[in-house]
Short mmCIF file of C-alpha atoms and ligand atoms in Angstrom, two decimals:
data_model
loop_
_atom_site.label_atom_id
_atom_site.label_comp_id
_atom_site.label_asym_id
_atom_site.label_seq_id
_atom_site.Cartn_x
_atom_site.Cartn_y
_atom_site.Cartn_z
CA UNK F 19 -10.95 20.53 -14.13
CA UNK F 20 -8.38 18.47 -13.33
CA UNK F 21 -9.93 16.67 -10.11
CA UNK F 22 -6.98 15.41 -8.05
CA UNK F 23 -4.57 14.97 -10.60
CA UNK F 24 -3.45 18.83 -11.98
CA UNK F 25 -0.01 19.87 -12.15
CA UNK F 26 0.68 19.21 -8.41
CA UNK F 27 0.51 15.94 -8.62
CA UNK F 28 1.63 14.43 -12.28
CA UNK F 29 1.76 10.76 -11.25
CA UNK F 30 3.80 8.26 -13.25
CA UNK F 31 2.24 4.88 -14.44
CA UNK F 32 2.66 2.23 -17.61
CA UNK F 33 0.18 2.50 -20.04
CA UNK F 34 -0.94 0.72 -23.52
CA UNK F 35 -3.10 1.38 -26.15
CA UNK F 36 -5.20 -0.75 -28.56
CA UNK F 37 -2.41 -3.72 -27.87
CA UNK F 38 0.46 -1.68 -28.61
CA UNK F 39 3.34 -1.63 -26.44
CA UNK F 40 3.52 -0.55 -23.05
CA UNK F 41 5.00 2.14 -21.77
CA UNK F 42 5.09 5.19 -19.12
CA UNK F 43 2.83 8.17 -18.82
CA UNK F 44 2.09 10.69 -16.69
CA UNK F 45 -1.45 11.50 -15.41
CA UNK F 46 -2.43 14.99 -16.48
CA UNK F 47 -6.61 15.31 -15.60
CA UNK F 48 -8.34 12.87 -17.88
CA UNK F 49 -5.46 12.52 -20.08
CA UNK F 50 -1.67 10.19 -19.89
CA UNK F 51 1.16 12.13 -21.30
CA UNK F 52 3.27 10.00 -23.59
CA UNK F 53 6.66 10.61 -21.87
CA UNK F 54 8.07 8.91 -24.75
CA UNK F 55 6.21 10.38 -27.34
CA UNK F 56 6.58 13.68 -26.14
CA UNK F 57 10.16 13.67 -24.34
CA UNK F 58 12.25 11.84 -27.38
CA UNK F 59 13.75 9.47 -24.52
CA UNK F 60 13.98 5.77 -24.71
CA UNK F 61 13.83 4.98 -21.45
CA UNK F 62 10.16 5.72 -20.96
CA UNK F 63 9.70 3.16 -24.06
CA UNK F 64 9.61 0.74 -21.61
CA UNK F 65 6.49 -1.45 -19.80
CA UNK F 66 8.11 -0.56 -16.26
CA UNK F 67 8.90 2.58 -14.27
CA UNK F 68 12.13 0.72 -12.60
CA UNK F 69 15.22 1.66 -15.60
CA UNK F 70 13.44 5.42 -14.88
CA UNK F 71 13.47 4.98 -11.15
CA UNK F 72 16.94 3.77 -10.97
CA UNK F 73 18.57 6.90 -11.84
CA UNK F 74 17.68 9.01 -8.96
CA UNK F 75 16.54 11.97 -7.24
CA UNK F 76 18.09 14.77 -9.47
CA UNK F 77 17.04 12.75 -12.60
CA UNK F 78 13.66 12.63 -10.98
CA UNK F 79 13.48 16.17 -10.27
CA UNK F 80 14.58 17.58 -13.40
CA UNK F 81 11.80 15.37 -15.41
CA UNK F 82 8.89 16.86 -13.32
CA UNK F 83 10.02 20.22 -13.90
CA UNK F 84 10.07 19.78 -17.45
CA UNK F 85 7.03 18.33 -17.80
CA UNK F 86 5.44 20.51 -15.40
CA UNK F 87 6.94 23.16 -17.85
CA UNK F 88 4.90 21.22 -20.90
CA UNK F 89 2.01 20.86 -19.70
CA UNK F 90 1.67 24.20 -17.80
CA UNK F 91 2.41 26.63 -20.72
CA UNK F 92 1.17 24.19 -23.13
CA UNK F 93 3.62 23.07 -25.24
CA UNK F 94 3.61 20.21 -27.83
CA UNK F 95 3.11 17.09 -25.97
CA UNK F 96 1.03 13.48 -27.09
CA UNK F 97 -1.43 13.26 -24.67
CA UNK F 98 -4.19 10.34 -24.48
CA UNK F 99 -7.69 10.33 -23.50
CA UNK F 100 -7.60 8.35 -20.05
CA UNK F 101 -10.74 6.26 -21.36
CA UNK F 102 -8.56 4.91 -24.79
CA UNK F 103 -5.83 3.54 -22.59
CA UNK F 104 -5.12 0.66 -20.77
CA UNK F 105 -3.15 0.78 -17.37
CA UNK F 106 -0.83 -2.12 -16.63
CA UNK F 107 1.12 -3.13 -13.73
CA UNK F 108 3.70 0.39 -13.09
CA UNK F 109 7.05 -1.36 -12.05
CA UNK F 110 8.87 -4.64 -11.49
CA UNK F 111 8.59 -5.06 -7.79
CA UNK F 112 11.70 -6.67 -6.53
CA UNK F 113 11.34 -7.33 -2.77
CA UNK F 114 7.71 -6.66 -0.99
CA UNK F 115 7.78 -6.12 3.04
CA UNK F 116 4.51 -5.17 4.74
CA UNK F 117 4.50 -3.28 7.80
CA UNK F 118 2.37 -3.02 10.79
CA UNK F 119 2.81 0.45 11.90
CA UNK F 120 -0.68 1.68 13.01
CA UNK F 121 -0.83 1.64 17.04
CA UNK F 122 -4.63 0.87 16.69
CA UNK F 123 -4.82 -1.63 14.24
CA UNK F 124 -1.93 -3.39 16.01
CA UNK F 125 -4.02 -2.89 19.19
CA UNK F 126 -7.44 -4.05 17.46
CA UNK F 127 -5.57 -7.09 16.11
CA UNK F 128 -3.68 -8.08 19.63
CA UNK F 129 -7.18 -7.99 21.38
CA UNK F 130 -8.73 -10.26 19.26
CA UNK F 131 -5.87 -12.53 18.41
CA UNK F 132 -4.42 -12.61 21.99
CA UNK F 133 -7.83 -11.61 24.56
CA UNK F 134 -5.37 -12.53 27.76
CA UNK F 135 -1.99 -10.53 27.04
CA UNK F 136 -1.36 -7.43 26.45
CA UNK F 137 -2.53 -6.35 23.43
CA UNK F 138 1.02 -5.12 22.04
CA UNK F 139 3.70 -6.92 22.33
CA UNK F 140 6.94 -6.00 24.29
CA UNK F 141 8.39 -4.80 20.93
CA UNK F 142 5.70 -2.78 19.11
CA UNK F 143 6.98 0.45 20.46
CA UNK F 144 10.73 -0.27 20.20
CA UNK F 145 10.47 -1.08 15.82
CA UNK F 146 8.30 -0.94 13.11
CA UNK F 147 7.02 -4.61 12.86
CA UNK F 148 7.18 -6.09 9.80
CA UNK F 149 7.76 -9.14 7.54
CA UNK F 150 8.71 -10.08 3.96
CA UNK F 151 6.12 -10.57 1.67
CA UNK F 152 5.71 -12.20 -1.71
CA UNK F 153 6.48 -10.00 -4.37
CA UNK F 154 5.25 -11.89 -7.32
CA UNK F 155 1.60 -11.90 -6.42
CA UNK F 156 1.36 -8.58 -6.49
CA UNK F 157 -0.99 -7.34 -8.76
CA UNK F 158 -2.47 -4.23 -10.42
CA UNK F 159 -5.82 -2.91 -9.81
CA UNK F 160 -8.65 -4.10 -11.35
CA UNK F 161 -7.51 -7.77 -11.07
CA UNK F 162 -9.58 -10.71 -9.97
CA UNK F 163 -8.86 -12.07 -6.87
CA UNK F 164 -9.60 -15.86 -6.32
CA UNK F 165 -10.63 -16.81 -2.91
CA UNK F 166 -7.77 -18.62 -1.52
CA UNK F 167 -7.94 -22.12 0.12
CA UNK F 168 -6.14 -23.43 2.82
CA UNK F 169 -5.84 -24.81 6.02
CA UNK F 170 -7.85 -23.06 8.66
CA UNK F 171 -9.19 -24.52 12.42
CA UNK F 172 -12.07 -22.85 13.91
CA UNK F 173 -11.43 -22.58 17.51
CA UNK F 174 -14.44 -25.13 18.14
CA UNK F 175 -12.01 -27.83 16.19
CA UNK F 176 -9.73 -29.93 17.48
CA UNK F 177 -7.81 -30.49 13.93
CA UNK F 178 -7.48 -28.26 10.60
CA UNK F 179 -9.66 -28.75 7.97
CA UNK F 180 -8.80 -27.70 4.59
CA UNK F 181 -10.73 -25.44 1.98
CA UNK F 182 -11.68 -22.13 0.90
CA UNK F 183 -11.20 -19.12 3.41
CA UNK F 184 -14.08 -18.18 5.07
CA UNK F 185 -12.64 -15.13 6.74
CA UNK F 186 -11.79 -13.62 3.24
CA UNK F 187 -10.58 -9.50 4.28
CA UNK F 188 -9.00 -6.56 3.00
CA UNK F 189 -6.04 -4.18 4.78
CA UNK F 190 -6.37 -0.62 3.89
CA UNK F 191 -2.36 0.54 3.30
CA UNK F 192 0.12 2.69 1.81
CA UNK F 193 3.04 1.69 -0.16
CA UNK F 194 6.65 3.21 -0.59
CA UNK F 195 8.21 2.71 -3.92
CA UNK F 196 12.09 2.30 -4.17
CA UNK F 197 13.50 4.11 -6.53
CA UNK F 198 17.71 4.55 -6.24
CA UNK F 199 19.32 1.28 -4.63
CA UNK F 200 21.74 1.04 -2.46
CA UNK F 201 24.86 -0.88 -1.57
CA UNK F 202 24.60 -4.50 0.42
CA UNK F 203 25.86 -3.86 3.89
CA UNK F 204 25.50 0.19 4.11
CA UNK F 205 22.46 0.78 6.34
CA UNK F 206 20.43 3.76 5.05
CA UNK F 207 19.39 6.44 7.29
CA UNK F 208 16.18 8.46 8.25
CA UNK F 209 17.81 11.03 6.49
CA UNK F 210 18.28 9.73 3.22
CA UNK F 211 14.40 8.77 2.72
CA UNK F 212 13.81 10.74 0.02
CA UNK F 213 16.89 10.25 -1.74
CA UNK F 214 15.75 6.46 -2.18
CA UNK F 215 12.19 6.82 -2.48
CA UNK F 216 10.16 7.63 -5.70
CA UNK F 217 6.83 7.84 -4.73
CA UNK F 218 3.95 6.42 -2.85
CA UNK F 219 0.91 4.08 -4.24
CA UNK F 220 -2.07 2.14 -2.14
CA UNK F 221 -2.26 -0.81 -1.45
CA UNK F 222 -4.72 -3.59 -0.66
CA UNK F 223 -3.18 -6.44 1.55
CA UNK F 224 -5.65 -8.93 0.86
CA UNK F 225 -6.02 -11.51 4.01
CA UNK F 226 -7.81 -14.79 4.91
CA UNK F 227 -7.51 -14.38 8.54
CA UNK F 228 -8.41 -17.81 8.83
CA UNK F 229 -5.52 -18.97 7.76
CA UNK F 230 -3.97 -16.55 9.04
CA UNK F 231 -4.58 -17.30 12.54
CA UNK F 232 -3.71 -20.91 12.01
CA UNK F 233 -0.31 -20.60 10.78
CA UNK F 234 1.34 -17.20 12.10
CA UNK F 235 3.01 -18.89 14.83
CA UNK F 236 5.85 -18.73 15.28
CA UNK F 237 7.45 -17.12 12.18
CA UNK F 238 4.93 -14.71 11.15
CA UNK F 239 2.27 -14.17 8.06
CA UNK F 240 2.49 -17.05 4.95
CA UNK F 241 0.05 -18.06 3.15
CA UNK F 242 -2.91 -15.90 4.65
CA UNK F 243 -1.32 -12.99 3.36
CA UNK F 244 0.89 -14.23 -0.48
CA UNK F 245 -1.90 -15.07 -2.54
CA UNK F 246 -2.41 -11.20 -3.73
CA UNK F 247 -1.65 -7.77 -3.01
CA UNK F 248 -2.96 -5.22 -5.19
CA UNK F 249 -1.78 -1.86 -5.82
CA UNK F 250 -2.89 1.40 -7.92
CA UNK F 251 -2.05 2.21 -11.16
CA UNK F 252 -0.62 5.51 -10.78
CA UNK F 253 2.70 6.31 -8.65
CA UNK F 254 2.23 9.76 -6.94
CA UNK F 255 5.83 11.32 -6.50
CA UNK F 256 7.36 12.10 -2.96
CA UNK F 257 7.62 15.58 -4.48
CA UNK F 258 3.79 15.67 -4.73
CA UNK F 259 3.41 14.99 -1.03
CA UNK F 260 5.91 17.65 0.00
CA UNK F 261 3.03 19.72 1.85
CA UNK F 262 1.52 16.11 3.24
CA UNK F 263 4.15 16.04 5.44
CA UNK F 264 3.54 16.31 9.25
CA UNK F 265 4.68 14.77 12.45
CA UNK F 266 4.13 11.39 13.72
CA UNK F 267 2.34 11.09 17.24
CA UNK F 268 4.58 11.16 19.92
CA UNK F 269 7.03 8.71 20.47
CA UNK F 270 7.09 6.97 23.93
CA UNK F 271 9.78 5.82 24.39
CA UNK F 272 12.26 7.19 22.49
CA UNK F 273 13.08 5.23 19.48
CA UNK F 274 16.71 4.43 19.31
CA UNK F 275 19.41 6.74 17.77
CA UNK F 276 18.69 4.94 14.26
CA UNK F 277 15.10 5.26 13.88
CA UNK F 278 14.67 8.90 15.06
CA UNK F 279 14.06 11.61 13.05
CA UNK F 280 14.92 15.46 13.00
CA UNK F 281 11.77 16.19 10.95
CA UNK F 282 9.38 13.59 10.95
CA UNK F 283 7.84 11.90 7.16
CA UNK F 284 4.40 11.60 8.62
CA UNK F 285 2.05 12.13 6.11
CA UNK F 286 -1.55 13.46 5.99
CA UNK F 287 -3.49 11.57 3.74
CA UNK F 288 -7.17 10.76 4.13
CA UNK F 289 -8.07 7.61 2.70
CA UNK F 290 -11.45 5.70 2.40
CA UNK F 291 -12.44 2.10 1.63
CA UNK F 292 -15.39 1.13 -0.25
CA UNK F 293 -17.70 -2.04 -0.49
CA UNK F 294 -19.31 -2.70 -3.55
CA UNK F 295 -19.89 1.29 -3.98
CA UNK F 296 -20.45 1.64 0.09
CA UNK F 297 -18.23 4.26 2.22
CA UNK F 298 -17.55 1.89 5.07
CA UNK F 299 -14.25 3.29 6.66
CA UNK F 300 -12.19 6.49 5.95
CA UNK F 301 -8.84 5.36 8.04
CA UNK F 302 -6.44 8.79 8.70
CA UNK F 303 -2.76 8.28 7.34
CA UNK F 304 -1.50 10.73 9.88
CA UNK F 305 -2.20 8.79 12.92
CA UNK F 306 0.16 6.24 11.64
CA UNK F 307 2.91 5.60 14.52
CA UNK F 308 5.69 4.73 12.47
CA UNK F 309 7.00 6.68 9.73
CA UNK F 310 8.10 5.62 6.22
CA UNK F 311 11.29 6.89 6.63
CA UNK F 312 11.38 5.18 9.75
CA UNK F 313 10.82 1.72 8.23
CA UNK F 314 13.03 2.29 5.51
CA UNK F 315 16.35 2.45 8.11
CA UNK F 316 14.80 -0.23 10.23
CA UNK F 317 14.50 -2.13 7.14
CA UNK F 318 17.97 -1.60 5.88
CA UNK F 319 19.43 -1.22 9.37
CA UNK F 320 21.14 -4.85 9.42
CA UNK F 321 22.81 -4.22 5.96
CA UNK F 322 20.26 -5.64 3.92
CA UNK F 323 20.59 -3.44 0.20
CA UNK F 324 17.25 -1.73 -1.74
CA UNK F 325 17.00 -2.62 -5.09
CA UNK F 326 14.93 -0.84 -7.36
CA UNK F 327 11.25 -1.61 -7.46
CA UNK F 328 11.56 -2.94 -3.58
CA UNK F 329 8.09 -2.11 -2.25
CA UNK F 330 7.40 -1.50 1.71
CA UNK F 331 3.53 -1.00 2.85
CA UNK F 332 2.64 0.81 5.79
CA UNK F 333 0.84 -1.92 7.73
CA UNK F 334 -3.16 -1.47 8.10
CA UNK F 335 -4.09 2.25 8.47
CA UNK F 336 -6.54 2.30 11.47
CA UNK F 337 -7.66 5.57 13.17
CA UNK F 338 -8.91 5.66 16.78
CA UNK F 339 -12.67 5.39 16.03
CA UNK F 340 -14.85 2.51 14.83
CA UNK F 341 -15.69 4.33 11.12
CA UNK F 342 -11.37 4.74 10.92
CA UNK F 343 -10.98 1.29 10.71
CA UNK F 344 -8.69 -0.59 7.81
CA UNK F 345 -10.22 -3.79 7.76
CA UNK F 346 -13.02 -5.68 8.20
CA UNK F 347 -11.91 -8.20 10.72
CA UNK F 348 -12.18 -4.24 12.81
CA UNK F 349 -15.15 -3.46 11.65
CA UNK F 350 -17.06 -6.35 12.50
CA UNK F 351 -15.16 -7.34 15.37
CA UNK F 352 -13.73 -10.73 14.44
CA UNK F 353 -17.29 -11.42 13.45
CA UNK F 354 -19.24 -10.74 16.11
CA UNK F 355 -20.29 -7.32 15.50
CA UNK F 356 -21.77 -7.55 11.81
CA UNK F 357 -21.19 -4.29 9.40
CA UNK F 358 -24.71 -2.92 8.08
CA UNK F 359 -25.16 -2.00 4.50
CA UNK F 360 -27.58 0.36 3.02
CA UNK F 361 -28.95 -2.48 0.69
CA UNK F 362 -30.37 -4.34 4.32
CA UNK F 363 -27.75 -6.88 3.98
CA UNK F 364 -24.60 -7.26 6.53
CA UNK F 365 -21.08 -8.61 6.19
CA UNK F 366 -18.37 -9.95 8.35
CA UNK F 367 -16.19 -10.74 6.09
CA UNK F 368 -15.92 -10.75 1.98
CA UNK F 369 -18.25 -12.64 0.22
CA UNK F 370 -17.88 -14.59 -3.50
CA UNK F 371 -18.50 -11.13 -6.09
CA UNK F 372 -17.84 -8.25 -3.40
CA UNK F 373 -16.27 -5.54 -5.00
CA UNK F 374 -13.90 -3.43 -2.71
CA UNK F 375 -12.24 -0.15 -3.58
CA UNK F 376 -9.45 1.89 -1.34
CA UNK F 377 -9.12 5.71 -2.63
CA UNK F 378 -6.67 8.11 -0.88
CA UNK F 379 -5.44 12.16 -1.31
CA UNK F 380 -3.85 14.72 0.13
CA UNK F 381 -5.93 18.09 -0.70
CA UNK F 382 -5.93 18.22 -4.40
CA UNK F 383 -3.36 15.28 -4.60
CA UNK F 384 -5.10 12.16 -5.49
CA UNK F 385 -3.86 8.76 -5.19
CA UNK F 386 -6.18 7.34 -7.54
CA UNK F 387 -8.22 4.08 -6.49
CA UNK F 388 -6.91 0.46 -6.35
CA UNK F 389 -10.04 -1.88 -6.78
CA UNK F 390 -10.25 -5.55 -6.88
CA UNK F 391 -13.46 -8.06 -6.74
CA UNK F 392 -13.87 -11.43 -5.07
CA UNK F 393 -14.08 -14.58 -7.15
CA UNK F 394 -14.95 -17.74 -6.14
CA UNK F 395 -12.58 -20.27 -5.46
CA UNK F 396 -11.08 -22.78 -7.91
CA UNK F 397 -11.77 -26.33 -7.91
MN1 MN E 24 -0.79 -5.86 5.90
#
């Protein structure tokens, strides 16, 4: 059995074992391939997928054939129990940009945020939304994350106060690994999505929406949002996904000539968030209005270049029904419509020691789990 991770998916991460070095491996089942080890090839000697990444789409393809090759008519390879080894962080990322690209969490978020406007904003359907991140605080599954502090002011309060977030939440995304860069100045087209893209890992885009709120006017998300992001260990390929692919929802109106598409990177994934063991929300990929390939030319359209390691997440993935929903500040309604847990006890938002897991697949394509508990906040 190889439960979500057999030879159709073979996803690349950096692993170590007993203290040794780190380096990159392939998940085969409940075992890493030593690419290393078993390929002879320095370049997967190294604690980051990025010197890999950087040499492109044929180079890409021609290493998953041969180790689909290996490990499907079982030739010598050095393969690792998954339990011995010790998963690290599986790139460099260079630049981080979140996205915002689900209609209905944008939507959710606009009625709550802005009760007396219409809840999208002029814009919404004209580009995929989005804003640079911080790409030093992110962080690999599995990794405390301290409550941030901050200033906040209740609505109630006629100044900020300053402290520990009490509207601690969680974004349910996807992220897009860049793999091949490309030249300052050269926008990069729709078309070309899969020549610059590796592969495709989830994310958790931690938020104190407290702070949020207080600050995100007029130049966007800052401190609410930089203090993590985590992401999984294991980097499924585009190639893995091939069959994922399906149309976004219609388009109306008509994106402009540089954002459309003649066959559409939406992608069909199901994922599913988890608190503190708990199903809670299992948001639908492939009601996502924006595509990947989509953001990428928006994201490139004024010039700017891709290095390798850049990392672009989707933007909260929120389907059209109140178990679909990415976040909590959805699922509880900015508070005022409490989630209820199978243990009696309820939550708005994330308390000190909550424990909350995002999974994700295609069919028999797993994108593993990225997990990450609650700590309290430092004094
Ligand atoms: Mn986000």
């Amino acid at each position: 059995m190889t439960d979500g991770f057999g030879l159709g998916n073979l996803p690349y991460g950096v692993f170590s074992i007993a203290g040794d070095a780190p380096r990159v491996g392939v998940r085969f089942g409940d075992e890493v391939l030593d690419l290393a080890a078993t390929l002879g090839d320095p370049i997967f000697a190294t604690p980051s997928l990025n010197p890999f990444m950087a040499q492109g789409r044929a180079r890409w393809t021609e290493v998953r054939e041969r180790i689909t090759d290996i490990l499907g008519n079982g030739h010598q390879a050095t393969l690792h129990p998954l339990g011995a080894v010790r998963l690290h962080m599986p790139f460099e990322v260079a630049d981080y940009v979140d996205f915002y690209a689900s209609e209905e969490h944008a939507t959710n978020l606009g009625r709550m945020f802005r009760p007396d406007s219409a809840p999208l904003l002029p814009n919404w359907k004209h580009l995929p939304v989005g804003y640079h991140g911080r790409s030093g605080t992110v962080v690999p599954s599995g990794t405390g994350i301290v409550r941030p502090t901050g200033q906040r002011k209740p609505p109630d309060q006629e100044t900020p106060g300053f402290g520990p977030s009490r509207r601690l939440d969680v974004e349910v995304e996807v992220g897009f690994v860049v793999g091949a860069p490309s030249p300052l100045g050269e926008p990069v087209p729709t078309s070309a999505f899969a020549d610059h893209v590796f592969g495709v890992c989830l994310v958790n885009d931690w938020s104190a929406r407290d702070i949020q709120a207080w600050e995100y006017v007029p130049l966007g998300p800052f401190l609410g949002k930089s203090f993590a992001t985590s992401i999984s260990p294991w980097i499924v390929p585009l190639d893995a996904l091939a069959g994922a692919r399906v149309p976004t929802p219609a388009q109306d109106p008509q994106p402009l000539p540089y954002l459309r598409e003649e066959e559409p990177w939406g992608l069909d994934l199901s994922l599913a968030l988890r608190l503190n063991g708990h199903t809670v929300s299992r948001p639908p990929y492939a009601a996502m209005y924006w595509s990947p390939a989509q953001m990428l030319a928006h994201m490139t359209a004024n010039g700017a270049s891709l290095r390798t390691g850049d990392l672009y997440a989707s933007g909260t993935v929120s389907g059209p029904s109140p178990d679909q929903r990415g976040s909590f500040i959805e699922l509880a309604w900015g508070g005022q419509d409490p989630l209820k847990l199978p243990d009696g006890s309820t939550r708005t938002f994330l308390e000190d020691g909550d424990e909350v897991t995002i999974s994700g697949s295609w069919g028999d394509v797993s994108l593993g789990e990225v997990t990450g508990r609650v700590l309290p906040p430092r004094r």
